[in-house]
Coordinates of C-alpha atoms and ligand atoms in Angstrom, one line a residue:
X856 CA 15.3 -5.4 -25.4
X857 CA 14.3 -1.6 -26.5
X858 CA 16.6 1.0 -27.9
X859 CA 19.1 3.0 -25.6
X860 CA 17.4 6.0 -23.9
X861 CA 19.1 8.8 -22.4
X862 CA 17.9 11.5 -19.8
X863 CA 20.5 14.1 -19.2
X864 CA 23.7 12.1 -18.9
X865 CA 22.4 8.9 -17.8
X866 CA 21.8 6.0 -20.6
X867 CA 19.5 3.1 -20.0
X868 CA 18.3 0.5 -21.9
X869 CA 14.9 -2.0 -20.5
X870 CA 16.0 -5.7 -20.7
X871 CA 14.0 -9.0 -20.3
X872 CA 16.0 -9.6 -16.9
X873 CA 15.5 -6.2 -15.8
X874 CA 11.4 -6.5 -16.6
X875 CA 11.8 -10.2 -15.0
X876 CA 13.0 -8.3 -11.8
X877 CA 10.4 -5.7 -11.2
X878 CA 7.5 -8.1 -12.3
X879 CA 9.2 -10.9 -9.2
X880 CA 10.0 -8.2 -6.9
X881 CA 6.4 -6.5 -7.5
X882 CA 4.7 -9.6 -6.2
X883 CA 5.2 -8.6 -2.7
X884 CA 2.2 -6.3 -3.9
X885 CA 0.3 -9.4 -4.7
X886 CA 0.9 -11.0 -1.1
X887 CA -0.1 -7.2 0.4
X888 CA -3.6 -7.0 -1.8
X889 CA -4.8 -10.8 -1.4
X890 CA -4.7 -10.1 2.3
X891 CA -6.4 -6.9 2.0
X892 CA -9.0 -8.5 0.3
X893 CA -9.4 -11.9 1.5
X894 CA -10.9 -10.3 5.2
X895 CA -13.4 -9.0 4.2
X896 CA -15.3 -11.3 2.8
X897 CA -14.1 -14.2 5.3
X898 CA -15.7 -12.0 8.0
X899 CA -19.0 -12.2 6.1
X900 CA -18.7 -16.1 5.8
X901 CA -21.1 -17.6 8.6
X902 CA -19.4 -21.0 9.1
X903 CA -16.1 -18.8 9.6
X904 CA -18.5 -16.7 12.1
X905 CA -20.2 -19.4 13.5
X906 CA -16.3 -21.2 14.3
X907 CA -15.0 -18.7 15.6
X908 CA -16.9 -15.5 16.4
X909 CA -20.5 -17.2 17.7
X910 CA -21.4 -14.2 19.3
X911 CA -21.4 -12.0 15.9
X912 CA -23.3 -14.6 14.0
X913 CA -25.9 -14.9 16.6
X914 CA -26.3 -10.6 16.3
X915 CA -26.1 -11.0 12.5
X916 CA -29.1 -13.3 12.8
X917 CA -31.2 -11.0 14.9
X918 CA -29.8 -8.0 12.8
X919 CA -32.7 -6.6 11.1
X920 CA -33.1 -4.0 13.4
X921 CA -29.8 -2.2 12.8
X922 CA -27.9 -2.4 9.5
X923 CA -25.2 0.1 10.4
X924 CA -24.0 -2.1 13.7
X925 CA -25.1 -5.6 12.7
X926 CA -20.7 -6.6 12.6
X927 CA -19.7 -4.2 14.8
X928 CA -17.0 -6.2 17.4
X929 CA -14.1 -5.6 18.6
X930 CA -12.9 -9.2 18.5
X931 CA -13.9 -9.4 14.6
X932 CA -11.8 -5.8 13.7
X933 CA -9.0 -7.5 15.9
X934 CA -9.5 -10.5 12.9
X935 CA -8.3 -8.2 10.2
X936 CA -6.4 -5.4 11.7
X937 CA -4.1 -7.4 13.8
X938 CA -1.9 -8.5 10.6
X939 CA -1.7 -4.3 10.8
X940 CA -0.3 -3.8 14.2
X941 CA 2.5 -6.8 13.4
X942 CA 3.3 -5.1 10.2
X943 CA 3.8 -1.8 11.7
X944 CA 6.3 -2.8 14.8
X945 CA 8.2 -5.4 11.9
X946 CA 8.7 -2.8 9.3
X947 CA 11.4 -1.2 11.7
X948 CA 13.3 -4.4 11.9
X949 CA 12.7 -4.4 8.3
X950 CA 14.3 -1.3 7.5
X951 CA 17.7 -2.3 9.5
X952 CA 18.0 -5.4 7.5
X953 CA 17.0 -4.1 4.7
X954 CA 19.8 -1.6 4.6
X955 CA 22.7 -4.1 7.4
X956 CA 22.0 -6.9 5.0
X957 CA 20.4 -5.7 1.5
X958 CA 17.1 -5.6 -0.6
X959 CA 17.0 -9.0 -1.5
X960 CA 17.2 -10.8 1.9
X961 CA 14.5 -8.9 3.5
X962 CA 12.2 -10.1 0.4
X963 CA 12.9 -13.0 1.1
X964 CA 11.9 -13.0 4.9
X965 CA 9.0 -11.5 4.1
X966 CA 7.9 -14.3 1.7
X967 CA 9.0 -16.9 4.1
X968 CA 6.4 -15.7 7.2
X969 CA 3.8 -14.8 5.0
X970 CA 4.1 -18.6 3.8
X971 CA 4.2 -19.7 7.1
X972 CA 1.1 -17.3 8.2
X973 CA -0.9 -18.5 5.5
X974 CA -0.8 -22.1 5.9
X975 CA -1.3 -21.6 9.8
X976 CA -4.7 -19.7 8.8
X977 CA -6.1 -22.3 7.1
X978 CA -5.3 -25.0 9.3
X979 CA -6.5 -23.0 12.7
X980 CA -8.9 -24.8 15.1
X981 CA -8.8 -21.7 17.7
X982 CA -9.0 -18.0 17.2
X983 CA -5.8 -17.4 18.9
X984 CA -4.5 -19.7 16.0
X985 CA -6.0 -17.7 13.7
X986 CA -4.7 -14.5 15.8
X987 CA -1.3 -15.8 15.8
X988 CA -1.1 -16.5 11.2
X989 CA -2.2 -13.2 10.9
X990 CA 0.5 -12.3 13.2
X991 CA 3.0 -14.1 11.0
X992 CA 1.5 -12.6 7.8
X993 CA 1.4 -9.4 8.9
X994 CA 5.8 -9.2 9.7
X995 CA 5.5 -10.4 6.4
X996 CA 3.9 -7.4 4.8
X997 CA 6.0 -5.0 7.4
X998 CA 8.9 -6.6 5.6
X999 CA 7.6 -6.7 2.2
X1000 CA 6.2 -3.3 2.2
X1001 CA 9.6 -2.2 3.0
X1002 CA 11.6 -3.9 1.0
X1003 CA 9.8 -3.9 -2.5
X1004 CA 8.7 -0.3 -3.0
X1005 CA 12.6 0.6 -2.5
X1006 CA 13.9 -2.3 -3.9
X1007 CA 11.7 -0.7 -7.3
X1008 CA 12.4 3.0 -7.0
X1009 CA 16.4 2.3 -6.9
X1010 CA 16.1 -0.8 -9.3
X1011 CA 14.3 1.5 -12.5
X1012 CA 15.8 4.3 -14.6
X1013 CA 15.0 7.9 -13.8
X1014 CA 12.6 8.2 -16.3
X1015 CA 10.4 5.4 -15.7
X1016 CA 11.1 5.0 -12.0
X1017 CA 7.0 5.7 -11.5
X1018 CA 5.6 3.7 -13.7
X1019 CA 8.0 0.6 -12.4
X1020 CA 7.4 1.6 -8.5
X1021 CA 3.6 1.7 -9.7
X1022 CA 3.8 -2.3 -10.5
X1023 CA 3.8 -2.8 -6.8
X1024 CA 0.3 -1.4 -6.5
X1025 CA -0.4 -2.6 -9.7
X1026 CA 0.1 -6.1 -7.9
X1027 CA -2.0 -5.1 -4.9
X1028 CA -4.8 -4.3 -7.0
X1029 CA -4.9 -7.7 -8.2
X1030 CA -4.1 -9.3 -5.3
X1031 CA -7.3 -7.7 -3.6
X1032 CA -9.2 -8.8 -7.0
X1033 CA -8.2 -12.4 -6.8
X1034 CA -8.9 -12.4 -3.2
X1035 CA -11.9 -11.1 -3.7
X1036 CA -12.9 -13.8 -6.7
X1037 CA -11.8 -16.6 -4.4
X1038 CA -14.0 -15.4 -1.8
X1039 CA -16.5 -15.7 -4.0
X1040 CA -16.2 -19.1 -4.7
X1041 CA -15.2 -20.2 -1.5
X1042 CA -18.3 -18.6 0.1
X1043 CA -20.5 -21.3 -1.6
X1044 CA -18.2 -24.3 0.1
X1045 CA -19.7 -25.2 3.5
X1046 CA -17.8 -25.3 5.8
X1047 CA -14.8 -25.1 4.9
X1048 CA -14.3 -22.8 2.3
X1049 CA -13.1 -19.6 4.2
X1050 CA -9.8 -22.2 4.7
X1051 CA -9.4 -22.1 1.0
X1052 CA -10.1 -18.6 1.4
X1053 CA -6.4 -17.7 3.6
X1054 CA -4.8 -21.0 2.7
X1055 CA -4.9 -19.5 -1.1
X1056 CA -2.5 -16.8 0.3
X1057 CA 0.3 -19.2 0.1
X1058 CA 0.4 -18.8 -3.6
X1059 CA 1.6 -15.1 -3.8
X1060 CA 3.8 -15.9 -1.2
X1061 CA 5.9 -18.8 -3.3
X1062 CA 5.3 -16.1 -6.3
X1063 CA 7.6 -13.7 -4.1
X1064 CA 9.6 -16.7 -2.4
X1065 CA 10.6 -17.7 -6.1
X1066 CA 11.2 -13.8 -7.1
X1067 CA 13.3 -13.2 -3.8
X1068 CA 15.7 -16.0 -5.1
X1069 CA 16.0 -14.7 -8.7
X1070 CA 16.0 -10.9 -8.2
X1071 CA 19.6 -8.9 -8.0
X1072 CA 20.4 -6.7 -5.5
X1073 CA 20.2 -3.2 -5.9
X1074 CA 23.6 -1.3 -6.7
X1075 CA 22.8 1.7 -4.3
X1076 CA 22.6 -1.3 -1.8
X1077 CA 25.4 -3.3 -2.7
X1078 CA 27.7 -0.2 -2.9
X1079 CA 26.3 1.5 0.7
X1080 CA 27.7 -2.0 1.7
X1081 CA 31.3 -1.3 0.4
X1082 CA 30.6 -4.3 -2.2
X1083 CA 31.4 -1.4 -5.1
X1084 CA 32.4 -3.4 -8.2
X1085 CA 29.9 -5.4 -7.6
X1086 CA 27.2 -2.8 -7.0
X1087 CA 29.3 -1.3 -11.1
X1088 CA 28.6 -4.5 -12.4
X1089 CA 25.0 -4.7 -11.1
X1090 CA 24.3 -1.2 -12.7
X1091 CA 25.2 -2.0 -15.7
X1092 CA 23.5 -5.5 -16.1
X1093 CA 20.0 -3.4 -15.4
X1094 CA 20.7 -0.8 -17.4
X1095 CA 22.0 -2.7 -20.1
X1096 CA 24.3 -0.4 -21.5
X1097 CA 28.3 0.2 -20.9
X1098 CA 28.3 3.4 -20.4
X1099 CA 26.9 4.1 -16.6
X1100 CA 29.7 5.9 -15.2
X1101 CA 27.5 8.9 -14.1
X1102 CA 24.6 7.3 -12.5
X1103 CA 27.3 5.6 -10.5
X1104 CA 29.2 8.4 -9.4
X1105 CA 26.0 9.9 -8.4
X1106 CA 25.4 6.3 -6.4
X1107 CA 28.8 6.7 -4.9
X1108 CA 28.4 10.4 -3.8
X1109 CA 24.9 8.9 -1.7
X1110 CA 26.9 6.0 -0.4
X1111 CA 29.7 8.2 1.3
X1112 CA 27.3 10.5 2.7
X1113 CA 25.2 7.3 4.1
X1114 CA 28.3 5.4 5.7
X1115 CA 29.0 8.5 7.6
X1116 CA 25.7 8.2 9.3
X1117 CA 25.8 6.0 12.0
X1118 CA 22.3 6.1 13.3
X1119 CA 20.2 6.8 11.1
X1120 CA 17.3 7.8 13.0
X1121 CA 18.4 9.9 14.7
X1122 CA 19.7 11.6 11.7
X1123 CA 16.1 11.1 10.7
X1124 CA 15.2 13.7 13.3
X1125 CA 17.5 16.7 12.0
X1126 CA 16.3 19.4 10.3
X1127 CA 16.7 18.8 7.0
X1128 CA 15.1 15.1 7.4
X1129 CA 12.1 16.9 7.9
X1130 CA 11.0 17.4 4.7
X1131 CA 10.9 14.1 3.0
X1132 CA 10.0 12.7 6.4
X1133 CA 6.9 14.5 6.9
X1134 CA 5.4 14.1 3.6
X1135 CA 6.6 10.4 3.5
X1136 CA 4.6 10.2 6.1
X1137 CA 1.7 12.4 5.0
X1138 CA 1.5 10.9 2.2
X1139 CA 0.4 7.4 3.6
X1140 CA -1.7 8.9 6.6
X1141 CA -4.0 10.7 3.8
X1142 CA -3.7 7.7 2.0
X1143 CA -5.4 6.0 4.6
X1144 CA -8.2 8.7 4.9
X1145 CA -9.4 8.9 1.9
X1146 CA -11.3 6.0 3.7
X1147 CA -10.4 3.4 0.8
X1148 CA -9.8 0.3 3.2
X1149 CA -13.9 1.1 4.7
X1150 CA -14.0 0.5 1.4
X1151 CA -11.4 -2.5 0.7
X1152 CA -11.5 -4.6 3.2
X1153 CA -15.7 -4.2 4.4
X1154 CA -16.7 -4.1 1.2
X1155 CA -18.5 -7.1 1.1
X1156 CA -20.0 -6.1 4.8
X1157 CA -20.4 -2.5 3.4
X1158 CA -22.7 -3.4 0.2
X1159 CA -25.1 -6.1 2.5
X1160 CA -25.3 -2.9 4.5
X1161 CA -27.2 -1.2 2.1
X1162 CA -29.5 -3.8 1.2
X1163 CA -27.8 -6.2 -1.1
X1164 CA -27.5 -10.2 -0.6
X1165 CA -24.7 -12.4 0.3
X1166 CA -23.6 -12.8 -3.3
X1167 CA -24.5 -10.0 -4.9
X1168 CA -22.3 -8.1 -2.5
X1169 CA -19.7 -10.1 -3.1
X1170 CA -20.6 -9.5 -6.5
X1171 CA -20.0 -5.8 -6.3
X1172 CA -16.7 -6.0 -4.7
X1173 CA -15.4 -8.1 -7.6
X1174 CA -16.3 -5.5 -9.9
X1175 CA -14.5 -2.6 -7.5
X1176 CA -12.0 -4.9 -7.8
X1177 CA -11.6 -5.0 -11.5
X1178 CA -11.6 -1.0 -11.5
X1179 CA -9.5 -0.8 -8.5
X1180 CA -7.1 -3.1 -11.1
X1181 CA -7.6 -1.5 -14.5
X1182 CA -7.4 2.7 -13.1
X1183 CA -3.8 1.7 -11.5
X1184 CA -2.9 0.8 -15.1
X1185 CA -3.9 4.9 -16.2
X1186 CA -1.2 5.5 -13.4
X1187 CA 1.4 3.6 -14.6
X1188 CA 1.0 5.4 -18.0
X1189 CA 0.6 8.9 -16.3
X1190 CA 2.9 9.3 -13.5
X1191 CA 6.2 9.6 -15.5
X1192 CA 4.0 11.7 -18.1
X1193 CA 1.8 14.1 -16.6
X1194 CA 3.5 14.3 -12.8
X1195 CA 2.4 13.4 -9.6
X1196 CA 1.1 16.2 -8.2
X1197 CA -1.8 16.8 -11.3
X1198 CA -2.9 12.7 -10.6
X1199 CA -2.8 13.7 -7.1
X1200 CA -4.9 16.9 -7.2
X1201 CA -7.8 15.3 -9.9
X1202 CA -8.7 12.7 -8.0
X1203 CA -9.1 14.6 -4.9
X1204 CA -11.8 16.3 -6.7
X1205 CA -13.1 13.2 -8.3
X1206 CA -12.6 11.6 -4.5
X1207 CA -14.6 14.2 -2.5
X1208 CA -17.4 14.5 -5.0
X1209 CA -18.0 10.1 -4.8
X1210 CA -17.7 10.2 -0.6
X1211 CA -20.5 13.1 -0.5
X1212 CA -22.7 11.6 -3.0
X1213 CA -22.5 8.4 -1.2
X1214 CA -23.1 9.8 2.5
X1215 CA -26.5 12.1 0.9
X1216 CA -27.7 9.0 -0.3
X1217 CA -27.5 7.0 3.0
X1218 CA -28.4 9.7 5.1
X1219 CA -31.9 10.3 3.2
X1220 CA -32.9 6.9 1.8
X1221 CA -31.4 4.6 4.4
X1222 CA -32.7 5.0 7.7
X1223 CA -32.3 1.9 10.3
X1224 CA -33.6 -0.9 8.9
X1225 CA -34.2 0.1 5.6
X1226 CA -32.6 -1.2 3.0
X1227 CA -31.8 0.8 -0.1
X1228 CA -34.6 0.5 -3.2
X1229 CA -32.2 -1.5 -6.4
X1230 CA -31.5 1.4 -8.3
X1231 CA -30.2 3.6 -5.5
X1232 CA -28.0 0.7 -4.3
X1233 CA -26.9 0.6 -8.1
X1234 CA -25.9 4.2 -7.6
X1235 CA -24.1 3.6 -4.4
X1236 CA -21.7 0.6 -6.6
X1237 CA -21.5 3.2 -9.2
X1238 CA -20.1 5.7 -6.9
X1239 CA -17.7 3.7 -5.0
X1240 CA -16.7 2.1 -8.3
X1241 CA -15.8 6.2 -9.0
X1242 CA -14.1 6.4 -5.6
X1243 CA -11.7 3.3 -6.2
X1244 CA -11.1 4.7 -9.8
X1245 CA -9.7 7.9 -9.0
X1246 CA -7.9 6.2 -6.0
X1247 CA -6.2 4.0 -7.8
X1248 CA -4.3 6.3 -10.4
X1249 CA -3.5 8.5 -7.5
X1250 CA -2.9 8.3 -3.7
X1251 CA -2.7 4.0 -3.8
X1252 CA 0.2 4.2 -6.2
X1253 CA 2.2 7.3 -5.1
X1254 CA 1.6 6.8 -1.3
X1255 CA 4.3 4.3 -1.6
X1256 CA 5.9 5.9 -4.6
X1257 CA 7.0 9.3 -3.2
X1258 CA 8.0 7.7 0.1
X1259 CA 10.4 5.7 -1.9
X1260 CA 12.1 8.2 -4.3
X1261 CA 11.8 11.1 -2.0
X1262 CA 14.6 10.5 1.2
X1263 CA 18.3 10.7 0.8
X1264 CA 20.1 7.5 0.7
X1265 CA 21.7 7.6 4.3
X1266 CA 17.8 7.8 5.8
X1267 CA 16.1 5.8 2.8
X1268 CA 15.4 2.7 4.6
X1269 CA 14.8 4.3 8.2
X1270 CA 12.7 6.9 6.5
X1271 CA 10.6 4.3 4.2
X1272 CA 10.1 2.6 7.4
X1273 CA 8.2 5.6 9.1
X1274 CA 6.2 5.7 5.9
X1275 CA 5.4 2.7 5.7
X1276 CA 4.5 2.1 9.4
X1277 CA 2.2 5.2 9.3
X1278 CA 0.2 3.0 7.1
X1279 CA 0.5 0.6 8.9
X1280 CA -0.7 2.3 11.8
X1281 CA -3.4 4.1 9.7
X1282 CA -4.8 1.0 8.4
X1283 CA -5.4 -0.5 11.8
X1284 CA -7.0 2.3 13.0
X1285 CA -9.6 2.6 10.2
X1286 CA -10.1 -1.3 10.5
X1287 CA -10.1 -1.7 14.2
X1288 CA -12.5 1.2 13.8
X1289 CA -14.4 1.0 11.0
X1290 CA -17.3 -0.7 11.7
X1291 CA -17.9 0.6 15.1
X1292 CA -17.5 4.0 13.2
X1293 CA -20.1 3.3 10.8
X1294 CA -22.6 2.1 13.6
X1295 CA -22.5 5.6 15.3
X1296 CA -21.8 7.8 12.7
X1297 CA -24.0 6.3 10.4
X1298 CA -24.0 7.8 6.8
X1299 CA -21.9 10.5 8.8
X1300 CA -18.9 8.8 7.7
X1301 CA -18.8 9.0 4.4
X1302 CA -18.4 13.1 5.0
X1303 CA -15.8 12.6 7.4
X1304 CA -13.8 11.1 4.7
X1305 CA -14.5 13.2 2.3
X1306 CA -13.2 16.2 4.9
X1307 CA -9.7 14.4 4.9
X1308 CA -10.4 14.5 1.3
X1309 CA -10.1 18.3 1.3
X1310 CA -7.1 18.6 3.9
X1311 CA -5.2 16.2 1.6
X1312 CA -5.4 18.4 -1.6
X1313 CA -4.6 21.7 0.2
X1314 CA -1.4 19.4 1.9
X1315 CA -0.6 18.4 -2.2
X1316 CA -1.4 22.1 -3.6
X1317 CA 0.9 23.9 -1.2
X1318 CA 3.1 21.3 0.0
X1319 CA 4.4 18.6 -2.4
X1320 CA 6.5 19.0 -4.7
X1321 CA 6.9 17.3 -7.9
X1322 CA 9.7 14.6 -8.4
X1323 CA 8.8 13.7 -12.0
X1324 CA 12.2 12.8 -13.5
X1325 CA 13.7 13.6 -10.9
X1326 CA 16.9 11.3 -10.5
X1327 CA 16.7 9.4 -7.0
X1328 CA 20.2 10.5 -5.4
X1329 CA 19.6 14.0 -6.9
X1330 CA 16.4 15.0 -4.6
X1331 CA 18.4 16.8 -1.9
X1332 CA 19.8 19.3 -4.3
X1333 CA 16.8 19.7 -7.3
X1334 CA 14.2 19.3 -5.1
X1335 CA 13.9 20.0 -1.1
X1336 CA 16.9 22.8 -1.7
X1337 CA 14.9 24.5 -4.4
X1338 CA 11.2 24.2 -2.8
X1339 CA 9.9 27.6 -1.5
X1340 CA 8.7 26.2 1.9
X1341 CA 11.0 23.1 2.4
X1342 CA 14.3 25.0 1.4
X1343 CA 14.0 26.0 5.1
X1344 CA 14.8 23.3 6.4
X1345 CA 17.6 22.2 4.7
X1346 CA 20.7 24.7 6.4
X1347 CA 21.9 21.8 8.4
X1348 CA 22.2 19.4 5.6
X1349 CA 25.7 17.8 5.4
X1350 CA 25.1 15.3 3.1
X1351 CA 27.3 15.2 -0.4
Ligands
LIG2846 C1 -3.1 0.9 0.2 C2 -4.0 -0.1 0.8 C3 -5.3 -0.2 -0.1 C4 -4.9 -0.5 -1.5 C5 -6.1 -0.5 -2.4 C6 -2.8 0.5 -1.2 O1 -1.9 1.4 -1.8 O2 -1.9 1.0 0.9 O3 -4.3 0.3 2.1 O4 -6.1 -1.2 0.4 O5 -4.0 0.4 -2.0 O6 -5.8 -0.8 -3.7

């Protein structure tokens, strides 16, 4: 337990079952990133190929005369981006649950279908077996992608409320990484291995199952519920102090203004929503461009691209893996520190400069067939290890952060849910696209990217503000009502 610390009137102390809460809570994260990074390297499996997509193995075969296009099919994308669509349309349901029945229930639906989606994928015979588990894993993640990021941002104290939403990616990133070790292993065991591959996903799931029994519910949840002296007790339990009568008057305050709303999405469409609603959403469609899932989820399909073998592309996406892990951890210790909007704005800079490098090195040295000379394909790890660095302590961490911390309480779940569904949404697109993308616009679309790239700082520069110790039921009045653009919008805003 650490020593009381106090930011403006409200005291907080960090306790073992606090810690025990976020870590549990966080491993929805870990059920998120192991499917991220499990499909990519399944797809570049031939006995899962030759199973189920015979047609793609046959073109891999006779590939040498096109890198760029040797995967692209539409029935292979479907393979990883349906989990995407069923996530999106779920994360609605989600966010009425989630605020009808609590936090803590919808964690624990979403644990329970991604358990039953992952044992279904390693048993399937058929692809629309293997269509249907990703289906059941992917209202898992619209669930947990809901659920967890809030469940964080109301669960930690104002001033650490970054660094504890941050465990969530933290938890995605090694998610991806284990997925990505597993595939390498499981690549070597013909012909089964790609089952060990998405059967393994059953173990982040009982992580969460497990944490979705132990975790508390939030107090801003348990008091918008009219359960007040439970949602007092609760406070004070995770704060561990006595004294928490001003955080929870500030709960209160949110709570009356939230039971007055009776539909909260159409509330969601006033005026004054608009703020934290359109850079909720912003915030995960740049995500999304910055083209890090091209990245994620083909990188082993990506680095055979350009030249390099089997394993030693699976190789390289265990070491973006390990940065993608350890450059989340510079996050956590910056967010609450230097501010979101200073993360946000380096590693657009750092962002653009990897995407352009990369696309001027295809476009010259790779032409066709060619494959890229060692050193040059060296370069291209060493640039995308760049890319995922300055990702990860930026727009992977506070696309769900600011979406979480950033909406009134009385449109906090039906807001989250647009932001989250928007990356939902966003992340099918670039993997039903991807590949397809990559076989026309060659090289190309590495500068598409890297255009978002540009948008996405301008959006941040002139449009976001910064919520650094900010508390959560305070954003309304020190934040949208004192922006120079967003204060606009907020005449009509009759909230407490
Ligand atoms: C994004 C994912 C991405 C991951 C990479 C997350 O924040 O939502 O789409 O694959 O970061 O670490």
């Amino acid at each position: 337990m650490t020593k009381i610390e106090k930011v403006g009137s409200f005291e907080s102390k960090i306790t073992v079952y606090v810690v025990v809460c976020w870590v549990l809570a966080a491993c929805g994260g870990l059920m998120f990133g192991y499917d991220i990074g499990i499909s990519g390297g399944v797809t570049a499996m031939d006995d899962f190929l030759i199973k189920f997509f015979p047609a793609v193995y046959q073109r891999k075969l006779r590939a040498k005369e096109d890198n760029y296009c040797k995967y692209d099919n539409q029935y292979l994308q479907l393979f990883t981006s349906s989990l995407y669509l069923a996530a999106l349309i779920s994360s609605f349901a989600a966010s009425k649950m989630c605020s009808k029945l609590g936090r803590k229930p919808t964690i624990f639906v979403a644990s329970a279908f991604f358990l039953c989606g992952s044992l279904l994928s390693a048993a399937a015979q058929r692809i629309w077996m293997i269509i249907l588990a990703r289906v059941l894993l992917g209202v898992g993640v619209g669930f947990g992608n809901e659920a967890v990021p809030l469940f964080l941002s109301e669960i930690a104290p104002v001033q650490h409320r970054g660094a504890v939403n941050i465990l969530f990616q933290l938890f995605i990133t090694i998610g991806i990484l284990f997925a990505n070790l597993v595939n390498y292993g499981a690549s070597k065991i013909h012909p089964w291995g790609w089952r060990l591959s998405l059967g393994l996903a059953s173990l982040p799931a009982a992580f969460l199952f497990v944490g979705s029994v132990v975790i508390i519910e939030t107090p801003a949840s348990l008091v918008e519920r009219n359960q007040e002296s439970q949602g007092l007790s609760t406070l004070k339990k995770i704060r561990g102090v006595e004294d928490v009568d001003a955080e929870f008057e500030h709960i209160k305050m949110a709570c009356e203004a939230a039971r007055e709303v009776k539909d909260p999405f159409k509330t969601l469409m006033k005026r004054s929503s608009m703020p934290p609603l359109i850079i909720g959403v912003m915030m995960q469609v740049f995500q999304q461009f910055t083209g890090i899932n091209a990245i994620m989820f083909y990188a082993p399909v990506l680095f055979q691209t350009v030249g390099f073998k089997n394993d030693a592309s699976l190789l390289s996406s265990v070491i973006t893996g390990l940065v993608n892990v350890f450059s989340t951890l510079v996050s956590i210790y910056g967010v609450d520190r230097v501010g979101r909007r200073k993360l946000l704005l380096q590693a657009c800079v750092q962002m653009f400069i990897s995407q352009t490098a990369i696309g001027a090195i295809l476009l010259v040295h790779l032409k066709g067939s060619n494959s890229l000379d060692e050193g040059l394909a060296g370069l291209v790890v060493v640039l995308v290890c760049l890319f995922v660095m300055s990702f990860a302590w930026s727009w992977g961490p506070l696309g769900w952060l600011i979406p979480s911390e950033t909406f009134p309480l009385e449109i906090r779940t039906s807001g989250f849910a647009c932001a989250v569904s928007s990356n939902m949404l966003f992340t099918f697109i670039i993997a039903q696209a991807f590949l397809s993308m990559m076989c026309h616009m060659r090289a190309f679309i590495f500068f598409f990217f890297a255009a978002w790239i540009v948008a996405m700082g301008l959006f941040v520069l002139f449009l976001l503000p910064e919520t650094k110790n900010v508390p959560i039921d305070a954003m309304v009045e020190r934040v949208w009502k004192q922006h120079p653009v967003w204060k606009r919008f907020m005449d009509d805003y009759d909230g407490k």
